[in-house]
Amino acid sequence: MSFIQPIILPAYCQQSSRDQYQIDMYRGDLEHPNAPGNKWHKLQHHLKTAEQQNASVIATFGGPFSNHLHAFGKTLKPLPFKAVAVVRGELQPQLTPSLKDMADDGVELWPSSRSDYRLAMNSPLVMEINHHFGDVYWIPEGGGGVLGAMGCRDWANDIGALDNGYDAWVVSSGTGTTAAGLLSNLNTPDLHVFSALKGEPAQRDVILGLAEELSSESMGQKQLDAKLFFHFDCHEGGYAKHSPALIDFMRAFAVANPNSPLDPVYTCKSMFAIIKAMDSGIWPYRRTLFIHTGGLQGWRGYSKQTNPYVHS
Ligand SMILES: *Cc1c(COP(=O)(O)O)cnc(C)c1O
C-alpha cells in the first residue's frame, strides 16, 4: 500500500476543475494501527524527554472524546511508564468509547471540573497528582509545545521523502502545533492551514512563532511567513459542529472516495474548503497534497446517521 493516494473530486464538481487539479492524500490515518494520525508524532519527542528525565509517570489533559488522549493511551500501552490523564468534566458512569479504550489500555483517569481544567498546570488537581505520584512528566493538552511541533517537523521530512513534487500541502489545525512543525521543515512547499476553531485568527502568529523557533538558520521569518496561508473562517459553525452544507459535502465525498474517510472535527472541514476553492477555479495550485491527520475514532461521539462511512 502506498501512503499517498489520489482523491476523486465529488460528482457535483465541474469537469473543468477535475481537469485542472490533482489532489492526493497522505494517509496519516493509516499509520500506526493503534494510534494513527498527527497525535502519535506529537508525542514522540515528549516521550524521549520523559525517558531522559527518568520519569516513571507521564500525565496529560484532554476532553472525553479527545484524539490526543486516545493516542496517548495507545502509544504508552507497551511502554514502561504509568499513564495518567486529566479528563475535562465529570466522568459519566458510562464512559465514552475513547475513555473506555484508555481505561482498557491501563490509563488512570482523573476527572476535572471545567473551572479546574482551565487552570491547566496551575490547577489544584495537578498539584494533587504531582503529590500523589512524585516525579510526573506533563504533556500539554493536545501534545503541543515545541516538542510536539518537533515531532511534526520529523513527520514533514518523512512525507516529503515520499514525493516532494507538490505545489502545496494542506493541513487542519486545532492548537496549530502540527502546522508549525510541518512549516518549519525546509522542503515543505506552500502550506495551507485550516482552523477547526471559531474566532482564532491570531493563531497564525502562534504557528509562525513556533515554526521560527524550530526552523534551521537557513530559513528566516520572512520565508516562513511567505509559505504560510492560514484560514480561520472554514469552521462551518464552530469546533466539532457541522453545517448542513458540510454534511452534504461529506456524503458526496464519501461516495466518491469510500476508502478515504474524513474525520468529523478536522479533516472534513479542510477538505470541504479546498474542494470548494477548486470547484470555483480559484485554488492556485495544480498538484496538492492533503495531509490526513487521523481522528477517525472521533466519529464515535456522533450519531450513526451523521457518519457517511457507516452503512447500517
Ligand atoms: C488534534 C488534531 C488536529 C490538530 O492538531 P494541532 O496540532 O492541535 O493543530 C488536526 N487533525 C486531527 C484529526 C486531530 O486529531
mmCIF file of C-alpha atoms and ligand atoms in Angstrom:
data_model
loop_
_atom_site.group_PDB
_atom_site.id
_atom_site.type_symbol
_atom_site.label_atom_id
_atom_site.label_comp_id
_atom_site.label_asym_id
_atom_site.label_seq_id
_atom_site.Cartn_x
_atom_site.Cartn_y
_atom_site.Cartn_z
ATOM 1 C CA MET A 1 0.000 0.000 0.000
ATOM 2 C CA SER A 2 1.192 3.494 -0.801
ATOM 3 C CA PHE A 3 0.734 6.158 1.848
ATOM 4 C CA ILE A 4 -0.031 8.705 -0.881
ATOM 5 C CA GLN A 5 -3.300 8.077 -2.689
ATOM 6 C CA PRO A 6 -5.374 10.025 -5.237
ATOM 7 C CA ILE A 7 -8.595 11.793 -4.248
ATOM 8 C CA ILE A 8 -11.542 11.963 -6.630
ATOM 9 C CA LEU A 9 -13.484 15.223 -6.694
ATOM 10 C CA PRO A 10 -17.165 14.633 -5.723
ATOM 11 C CA ALA A 11 -19.705 14.244 -8.530
ATOM 12 C CA TYR A 12 -21.108 17.783 -8.177
ATOM 13 C CA CYS A 13 -17.735 19.332 -9.162
ATOM 14 C CA GLN A 14 -17.249 20.763 -12.639
ATOM 15 C CA GLN A 15 -15.318 18.803 -15.236
ATOM 16 C CA SER A 16 -13.010 21.801 -15.667
ATOM 17 C CA SER A 17 -11.859 21.542 -12.032
ATOM 18 C CA ARG A 18 -11.355 17.818 -12.500
ATOM 19 C CA ASP A 19 -9.058 18.557 -15.461
ATOM 20 C CA GLN A 20 -7.247 21.401 -13.766
ATOM 21 C CA TYR A 21 -6.417 19.954 -10.353
ATOM 22 C CA GLN A 22 -4.699 16.907 -8.918
ATOM 23 C CA ILE A 23 -5.272 16.231 -5.254
ATOM 24 C CA ASP A 24 -3.588 13.436 -3.358
ATOM 25 C CA MET A 25 -3.939 12.419 0.247
ATOM 26 C CA TYR A 26 -1.134 11.439 2.594
ATOM 27 C CA ARG A 27 -2.856 8.704 4.583
ATOM 28 C CA GLY A 28 -1.762 9.622 8.090
ATOM 29 C CA ASP A 29 -4.944 7.862 9.175
ATOM 30 C CA LEU A 30 -3.398 4.549 8.118
ATOM 31 C CA GLU A 31 -0.150 4.917 10.089
ATOM 32 C CA HIS A 32 0.346 3.147 13.423
ATOM 33 C CA PRO A 33 -2.726 0.887 13.552
ATOM 34 C CA ASN A 34 -3.461 1.719 17.201
ATOM 35 C CA ALA A 35 -2.546 5.407 17.219
ATOM 36 C CA PRO A 36 -2.961 6.835 13.707
ATOM 37 C CA GLY A 37 -2.645 10.498 12.749
ATOM 38 C CA ASN A 38 -0.704 13.514 13.955
ATOM 39 C CA LYS A 39 -1.006 12.833 17.690
ATOM 40 C CA TRP A 40 1.484 9.945 17.615
ATOM 41 C CA HIS A 41 4.061 12.257 16.024
ATOM 42 C CA LYS A 42 3.394 14.990 18.561
ATOM 43 C CA LEU A 43 4.112 12.540 21.371
ATOM 44 C CA GLN A 44 7.488 11.260 20.170
ATOM 45 C CA HIS A 45 9.817 13.988 21.472
ATOM 46 C CA HIS A 46 7.813 14.260 24.684
ATOM 47 C CA LEU A 47 8.393 10.555 25.282
ATOM 48 C CA LYS A 48 12.121 10.872 24.604
ATOM 49 C CA THR A 49 12.352 13.768 27.044
ATOM 50 C CA ALA A 50 10.391 11.885 29.695
ATOM 51 C CA GLU A 51 12.801 8.977 29.312
ATOM 52 C CA GLN A 52 15.850 11.270 29.573
ATOM 53 C CA GLN A 53 14.383 12.708 32.756
ATOM 54 C CA ASN A 54 13.842 9.214 34.153
ATOM 55 C CA ALA A 55 10.182 9.929 34.703
ATOM 56 C CA SER A 56 8.112 6.911 35.618
ATOM 57 C CA VAL A 57 4.751 8.640 35.279
ATOM 58 C CA ILE A 58 3.531 10.630 32.270
ATOM 59 C CA ALA A 59 0.387 12.719 32.548
ATOM 60 C CA THR A 60 -1.631 14.830 30.152
ATOM 61 C CA PHE A 61 -5.005 16.541 29.611
ATOM 62 C CA GLY A 62 -7.956 16.176 27.258
ATOM 63 C CA GLY A 63 -11.707 16.011 26.713
ATOM 64 C CA PRO A 64 -13.819 12.833 26.827
ATOM 65 C CA PHE A 65 -13.599 12.283 23.017
ATOM 66 C CA SER A 66 -10.041 13.589 22.605
ATOM 67 C CA ASN A 67 -7.880 12.172 19.824
ATOM 68 C CA HIS A 68 -4.845 13.192 21.844
ATOM 69 C CA LEU A 69 -5.901 11.237 24.927
ATOM 70 C CA HIS A 70 -6.777 8.236 22.803
ATOM 71 C CA ALA A 71 -3.394 8.231 21.044
ATOM 72 C CA PHE A 72 -1.689 8.832 24.401
ATOM 73 C CA GLY A 73 -3.229 5.653 25.838
ATOM 74 C CA LYS A 74 -2.414 3.540 22.789
ATOM 75 C CA THR A 75 1.138 4.854 22.440
ATOM 76 C CA LEU A 76 2.025 4.414 26.109
ATOM 77 C CA LYS A 77 0.452 0.999 26.488
ATOM 78 C CA PRO A 78 3.583 -1.016 25.517
ATOM 79 C CA LEU A 79 5.987 1.450 27.218
ATOM 80 C CA PRO A 80 7.277 1.250 30.783
ATOM 81 C CA PHE A 81 5.526 4.411 32.000
ATOM 82 C CA LYS A 82 2.479 4.814 34.172
ATOM 83 C CA ALA A 83 -0.048 6.857 32.190
ATOM 84 C CA VAL A 84 -2.345 9.402 33.847
ATOM 85 C CA ALA A 85 -4.985 11.533 32.126
ATOM 86 C CA VAL A 86 -6.829 14.556 33.485
ATOM 87 C CA VAL A 87 -10.230 14.422 31.790
ATOM 88 C CA ARG A 88 -12.323 17.555 31.320
ATOM 89 C CA GLY A 89 -15.714 17.389 33.066
ATOM 90 C CA GLU A 90 -17.317 14.770 35.271
ATOM 91 C CA LEU A 91 -16.723 11.126 34.386
ATOM 92 C CA GLN A 92 -20.071 9.602 33.447
ATOM 93 C CA PRO A 93 -20.756 6.090 34.784
ATOM 94 C CA GLN A 94 -20.947 5.060 31.129
ATOM 95 C CA LEU A 95 -17.508 6.075 29.813
ATOM 96 C CA THR A 96 -17.244 7.456 26.275
ATOM 97 C CA PRO A 97 -15.753 4.939 23.803
ATOM 98 C CA SER A 98 -12.492 6.916 23.805
ATOM 99 C CA LEU A 99 -12.203 6.864 27.600
ATOM 100 C CA LYS A 100 -13.186 3.211 27.740
ATOM 101 C CA ASP A 101 -10.302 2.367 25.387
ATOM 102 C CA MET A 102 -7.983 4.356 27.632
ATOM 103 C CA ALA A 103 -9.138 2.582 30.776
ATOM 104 C CA ASP A 104 -8.636 -0.752 28.961
ATOM 105 C CA ASP A 105 -5.138 0.392 27.967
ATOM 106 C CA GLY A 106 -4.295 0.998 31.624
ATOM 107 C CA VAL A 107 -4.514 4.785 31.746
ATOM 108 C CA GLU A 108 -5.541 6.166 35.128
ATOM 109 C CA LEU A 109 -8.347 8.704 34.580
ATOM 110 C CA TRP A 110 -8.695 11.736 36.861
ATOM 111 C CA PRO A 111 -11.869 13.766 36.291
ATOM 112 C CA SER A 112 -11.525 17.521 36.471
ATOM 113 C CA SER A 113 -14.182 20.192 36.879
ATOM 114 C CA ARG A 114 -14.293 22.580 33.926
ATOM 115 C CA SER A 115 -13.060 25.503 36.004
ATOM 116 C CA ASP A 116 -10.168 23.475 37.396
ATOM 117 C CA TYR A 117 -9.400 22.162 33.927
ATOM 118 C CA ARG A 118 -8.990 25.681 32.558
ATOM 119 C CA LEU A 119 -6.171 26.326 35.040
ATOM 120 C CA ALA A 120 -4.171 23.527 33.366
ATOM 121 C CA MET A 121 -0.753 23.224 35.051
ATOM 122 C CA ASN A 122 -1.818 25.679 37.777
ATOM 123 C CA SER A 123 -4.814 23.666 38.912
ATOM 124 C CA PRO A 124 -5.041 22.142 42.397
ATOM 125 C CA LEU A 125 -5.650 18.783 40.707
ATOM 126 C CA VAL A 126 -2.229 18.870 39.020
ATOM 127 C CA MET A 127 -0.644 19.598 42.397
ATOM 128 C CA GLU A 128 -2.526 16.685 43.863
ATOM 129 C CA ILE A 129 -1.344 14.345 41.094
ATOM 130 C CA ASN A 130 2.261 15.503 41.484
ATOM 131 C CA HIS A 131 1.998 14.970 45.215
ATOM 132 C CA HIS A 132 0.449 11.543 44.741
ATOM 133 C CA PHE A 133 2.999 10.160 42.263
ATOM 134 C CA GLY A 134 6.176 12.140 42.858
ATOM 135 C CA ASP A 135 8.023 12.718 39.578
ATOM 136 C CA VAL A 136 5.478 13.292 36.830
ATOM 137 C CA TYR A 137 6.322 14.326 33.275
ATOM 138 C CA TRP A 138 3.479 16.515 31.955
ATOM 139 C CA ILE A 139 2.476 16.751 28.305
ATOM 140 C CA PRO A 140 0.357 19.814 27.459
ATOM 141 C CA GLU A 141 -3.212 19.414 26.163
ATOM 142 C CA GLY A 142 -3.161 18.141 22.583
ATOM 143 C CA GLY A 143 0.534 17.195 22.877
ATOM 144 C CA GLY A 144 1.567 20.729 21.968
ATOM 145 C CA GLY A 145 4.546 22.964 22.568
ATOM 146 C CA VAL A 146 7.941 22.966 20.873
ATOM 147 C CA LEU A 147 8.461 19.243 21.477
ATOM 148 C CA GLY A 148 5.117 18.427 19.874
ATOM 149 C CA ALA A 149 5.922 20.554 16.845
ATOM 150 C CA MET A 150 9.346 18.938 16.565
ATOM 151 C CA GLY A 151 7.705 15.556 16.027
ATOM 152 C CA CYS A 152 5.669 17.062 13.192
ATOM 153 C CA ARG A 153 8.798 18.529 11.626
ATOM 154 C CA ASP A 154 10.173 14.969 11.507
ATOM 155 C CA TRP A 155 6.858 13.880 10.032
ATOM 156 C CA ALA A 156 7.101 16.504 7.261
ATOM 157 C CA ASN A 157 10.538 15.198 6.449
ATOM 158 C CA ASP A 158 9.197 11.633 6.089
ATOM 159 C CA ILE A 159 6.265 12.758 3.946
ATOM 160 C CA GLY A 160 8.458 14.906 1.697
ATOM 161 C CA ALA A 161 10.790 11.954 1.159
ATOM 162 C CA LEU A 162 7.926 10.017 -0.481
ATOM 163 C CA ASP A 163 7.198 12.735 -3.047
ATOM 164 C CA ASN A 164 8.498 16.291 -2.941
ATOM 165 C CA GLY A 165 6.807 17.384 -6.146
ATOM 166 C CA TYR A 166 3.693 19.065 -4.739
ATOM 167 C CA ASP A 167 2.911 22.760 -5.195
ATOM 168 C CA ALA A 168 1.103 22.957 -1.850
ATOM 169 C CA TRP A 169 0.292 20.967 1.284
ATOM 170 C CA VAL A 170 -2.968 21.244 3.204
ATOM 171 C CA VAL A 171 -3.425 20.509 6.913
ATOM 172 C CA SER A 172 -6.033 21.091 9.611
ATOM 173 C CA SER A 173 -5.290 22.869 12.858
ATOM 174 C CA GLY A 174 -6.532 22.955 16.430
ATOM 175 C CA THR A 175 -3.650 24.286 18.519
ATOM 176 C CA GLY A 176 -1.542 24.889 15.390
ATOM 177 C CA THR A 177 1.315 22.741 16.684
ATOM 178 C CA THR A 178 1.176 20.311 13.780
ATOM 179 C CA ALA A 179 1.077 23.125 11.228
ATOM 180 C CA ALA A 180 4.087 24.798 12.885
ATOM 181 C CA GLY A 181 6.101 21.586 12.725
ATOM 182 C CA LEU A 182 5.263 20.996 9.069
ATOM 183 C CA LEU A 183 6.028 24.619 8.188
ATOM 184 C CA SER A 184 9.434 24.534 9.857
ATOM 185 C CA ASN A 185 10.654 21.735 7.611
ATOM 186 C CA LEU A 186 12.922 23.180 4.953
ATOM 187 C CA ASN A 187 11.383 21.337 1.994
ATOM 188 C CA THR A 188 7.708 21.896 2.776
ATOM 189 C CA PRO A 189 6.025 23.784 -0.085
ATOM 190 C CA ASP A 190 3.278 26.419 0.416
ATOM 191 C CA LEU A 191 1.287 25.287 3.460
ATOM 192 C CA HIS A 192 -2.454 25.946 3.703
ATOM 193 C CA VAL A 193 -3.749 25.580 7.250
ATOM 194 C CA PHE A 194 -7.468 25.372 8.034
ATOM 195 C CA SER A 195 -8.520 26.013 11.613
ATOM 196 C CA ALA A 196 -11.242 23.830 13.120
ATOM 197 C CA LEU A 197 -11.878 26.530 15.717
ATOM 198 C CA LYS A 198 -14.118 29.559 15.526
ATOM 199 C CA GLY A 199 -12.650 33.001 16.057
ATOM 200 C CA GLU A 200 -8.934 32.271 16.229
ATOM 201 C CA PRO A 201 -7.394 34.478 13.513
ATOM 202 C CA ALA A 202 -4.454 35.254 15.820
ATOM 203 C CA GLN A 203 -3.348 31.646 15.669
ATOM 204 C CA ARG A 204 -1.398 32.414 12.531
ATOM 205 C CA ASP A 205 1.176 34.264 14.644
ATOM 206 C CA VAL A 206 1.377 31.361 17.073
ATOM 207 C CA ILE A 207 2.136 28.971 14.219
ATOM 208 C CA LEU A 208 4.703 31.315 12.746
ATOM 209 C CA GLY A 209 6.436 31.889 16.084
ATOM 210 C CA LEU A 210 6.638 28.208 16.870
ATOM 211 C CA ALA A 211 7.907 27.375 13.380
ATOM 212 C CA GLU A 212 10.563 30.047 13.687
ATOM 213 C CA GLU A 213 11.765 28.555 16.943
ATOM 214 C CA LEU A 214 12.235 25.220 15.212
ATOM 215 C CA SER A 215 13.436 26.066 11.762
ATOM 216 C CA SER A 216 17.036 25.954 10.683
ATOM 217 C CA GLU A 217 19.157 29.074 10.391
ATOM 218 C CA SER A 218 18.743 28.986 6.632
ATOM 219 C CA MET A 219 15.050 29.837 6.796
ATOM 220 C CA GLY A 220 14.107 33.197 8.294
ATOM 221 C CA GLN A 221 10.762 34.525 9.385
ATOM 222 C CA LYS A 222 10.164 36.127 6.006
ATOM 223 C CA GLN A 223 10.441 32.835 4.198
ATOM 224 C CA LEU A 224 8.166 31.058 6.684
ATOM 225 C CA ASP A 225 5.684 33.907 6.508
ATOM 226 C CA ALA A 226 5.539 33.674 2.714
ATOM 227 C CA LYS A 227 4.852 29.924 2.810
ATOM 228 C CA LEU A 228 2.050 30.033 5.402
ATOM 229 C CA PHE A 229 -1.600 30.509 4.382
ATOM 230 C CA PHE A 230 -3.890 30.456 7.392
ATOM 231 C CA HIS A 231 -7.670 30.108 7.021
ATOM 232 C CA PHE A 232 -9.705 30.888 10.130
ATOM 233 C CA ASP A 233 -13.187 31.063 8.603
ATOM 234 C CA CYS A 234 -13.742 27.467 7.483
ATOM 235 C CA HIS A 235 -15.030 26.056 10.798
ATOM 236 C CA GLU A 236 -18.604 25.573 9.475
ATOM 237 C CA GLY A 237 -20.274 26.696 12.687
ATOM 238 C CA GLY A 238 -17.556 26.057 15.251
ATOM 239 C CA TYR A 239 -15.428 23.356 16.803
ATOM 240 C CA ALA A 240 -16.853 19.851 16.225
ATOM 241 C CA LYS A 241 -20.026 21.373 14.660
ATOM 242 C CA HIS A 242 -21.422 20.535 11.230
ATOM 243 C CA SER A 243 -23.245 22.961 8.927
ATOM 244 C CA PRO A 244 -25.861 21.465 6.554
ATOM 245 C CA ALA A 245 -23.528 22.269 3.635
ATOM 246 C CA LEU A 246 -20.688 20.348 5.313
ATOM 247 C CA ILE A 247 -22.936 17.340 5.897
ATOM 248 C CA ASP A 248 -23.909 17.336 2.201
ATOM 249 C CA PHE A 249 -20.260 17.618 1.244
ATOM 250 C CA MET A 250 -19.194 14.723 3.471
ATOM 251 C CA ARG A 251 -21.841 12.485 1.882
ATOM 252 C CA ALA A 252 -20.754 13.393 -1.647
ATOM 253 C CA PHE A 253 -17.080 12.995 -0.750
ATOM 254 C CA ALA A 254 -17.725 9.599 0.820
ATOM 255 C CA VAL A 255 -19.488 8.376 -2.335
ATOM 256 C CA ALA A 256 -16.528 9.457 -4.498
ATOM 257 C CA ASN A 257 -13.871 8.257 -2.017
ATOM 258 C CA PRO A 258 -15.360 5.416 0.031
ATOM 259 C CA ASN A 259 -11.929 4.252 1.174
ATOM 260 C CA SER A 260 -10.606 7.650 2.267
ATOM 261 C CA PRO A 261 -12.718 8.543 5.308
ATOM 262 C CA LEU A 262 -12.505 12.058 6.739
ATOM 263 C CA ASP A 263 -12.766 12.693 10.471
ATOM 264 C CA PRO A 264 -15.731 14.672 11.884
ATOM 265 C CA VAL A 265 -13.801 17.518 13.546
ATOM 266 C CA TYR A 266 -10.786 18.488 11.447
ATOM 267 C CA THR A 267 -10.130 16.934 8.038
ATOM 268 C CA CYS A 268 -13.756 17.184 6.837
ATOM 269 C CA LYS A 269 -13.545 20.976 7.095
ATOM 270 C CA SER A 270 -10.203 21.484 5.381
ATOM 271 C CA MET A 271 -11.168 19.096 2.581
ATOM 272 C CA PHE A 272 -14.501 20.894 2.127
ATOM 273 C CA ALA A 273 -12.699 24.244 1.900
ATOM 274 C CA ILE A 274 -10.145 23.248 -0.721
ATOM 275 C CA ILE A 275 -12.622 21.355 -2.877
ATOM 276 C CA LYS A 276 -14.862 24.431 -2.805
ATOM 277 C CA ALA A 277 -11.911 26.545 -3.970
ATOM 278 C CA MET A 278 -11.087 24.010 -6.687
ATOM 279 C CA ASP A 279 -14.683 23.842 -7.864
ATOM 280 C CA SER A 280 -14.748 27.618 -8.274
ATOM 281 C CA GLY A 281 -11.408 27.513 -10.049
ATOM 282 C CA ILE A 282 -9.660 29.828 -7.570
ATOM 283 C CA TRP A 283 -7.303 27.287 -5.970
ATOM 284 C CA PRO A 284 -3.912 28.476 -7.206
ATOM 285 C CA TYR A 285 -2.026 25.162 -7.375
ATOM 286 C CA ARG A 286 -2.005 22.251 -9.740
ATOM 287 C CA ARG A 287 -0.659 19.443 -7.517
ATOM 288 C CA THR A 288 -1.879 19.465 -3.915
ATOM 289 C CA LEU A 289 -1.087 17.068 -1.079
ATOM 290 C CA PHE A 290 -3.706 16.843 1.654
ATOM 291 C CA ILE A 291 -2.208 15.594 4.921
ATOM 292 C CA HIS A 292 -4.722 13.370 6.703
ATOM 293 C CA THR A 293 -4.182 13.896 10.423
ATOM 294 C CA GLY A 294 -6.317 10.922 11.571
ATOM 295 C CA GLY A 295 -9.009 11.360 14.216
ATOM 296 C CA LEU A 296 -11.450 8.784 12.866
ATOM 297 C CA GLN A 297 -12.076 7.453 16.368
ATOM 298 C CA GLY A 298 -13.833 10.794 16.974
ATOM 299 C CA TRP A 299 -16.817 9.586 14.912
ATOM 300 C CA ARG A 300 -17.830 7.598 17.983
ATOM 301 C CA GLY A 301 -19.043 10.866 19.509
ATOM 302 C CA TYR A 302 -21.602 11.365 16.699
ATOM 303 C CA SER A 303 -24.810 9.602 15.779
ATOM 304 C CA LYS A 304 -24.619 6.880 13.125
ATOM 305 C CA GLN A 305 -26.851 8.962 10.828
ATOM 306 C CA THR A 306 -24.239 11.723 10.640
ATOM 307 C CA ASN A 307 -21.440 9.351 9.741
ATOM 308 C CA PRO A 308 -21.354 8.821 5.962
ATOM 309 C CA TYR A 309 -18.865 5.946 6.351
ATOM 310 C CA VAL A 310 -21.274 3.718 8.266
ATOM 311 C CA HIS A 311 -23.795 1.709 6.308
ATOM 312 C CA SER A 312 -26.411 0.220 8.552
HETATM 313 C C1 LIG B 1 -5.543 17.285 17.028
HETATM 314 C C2 LIG B 1 -5.892 17.171 15.592
HETATM 315 C C3 LIG B 1 -5.580 18.192 14.686
HETATM 316 C C4 LIG B 1 -4.987 19.497 15.107
HETATM 317 O O1 LIG B 1 -3.663 19.388 15.511
HETATM 318 P P1 LIG B 1 -2.953 20.637 16.191
HETATM 319 O O2 LIG B 1 -1.536 20.237 16.285
HETATM 320 O O3 LIG B 1 -3.573 20.820 17.550
HETATM 321 O O4 LIG B 1 -3.188 21.829 15.356
HETATM 322 C C5 LIG B 1 -5.888 18.001 13.347
HETATM 323 N N1 LIG B 1 -6.491 16.872 12.928
HETATM 324 C C6 LIG B 1 -6.818 15.872 13.769
HETATM 325 C C7 LIG B 1 -7.504 14.681 13.222
HETATM 326 C C8 LIG B 1 -6.529 15.987 15.129
HETATM 327 O O5 LIG B 1 -6.867 14.993 15.965
#
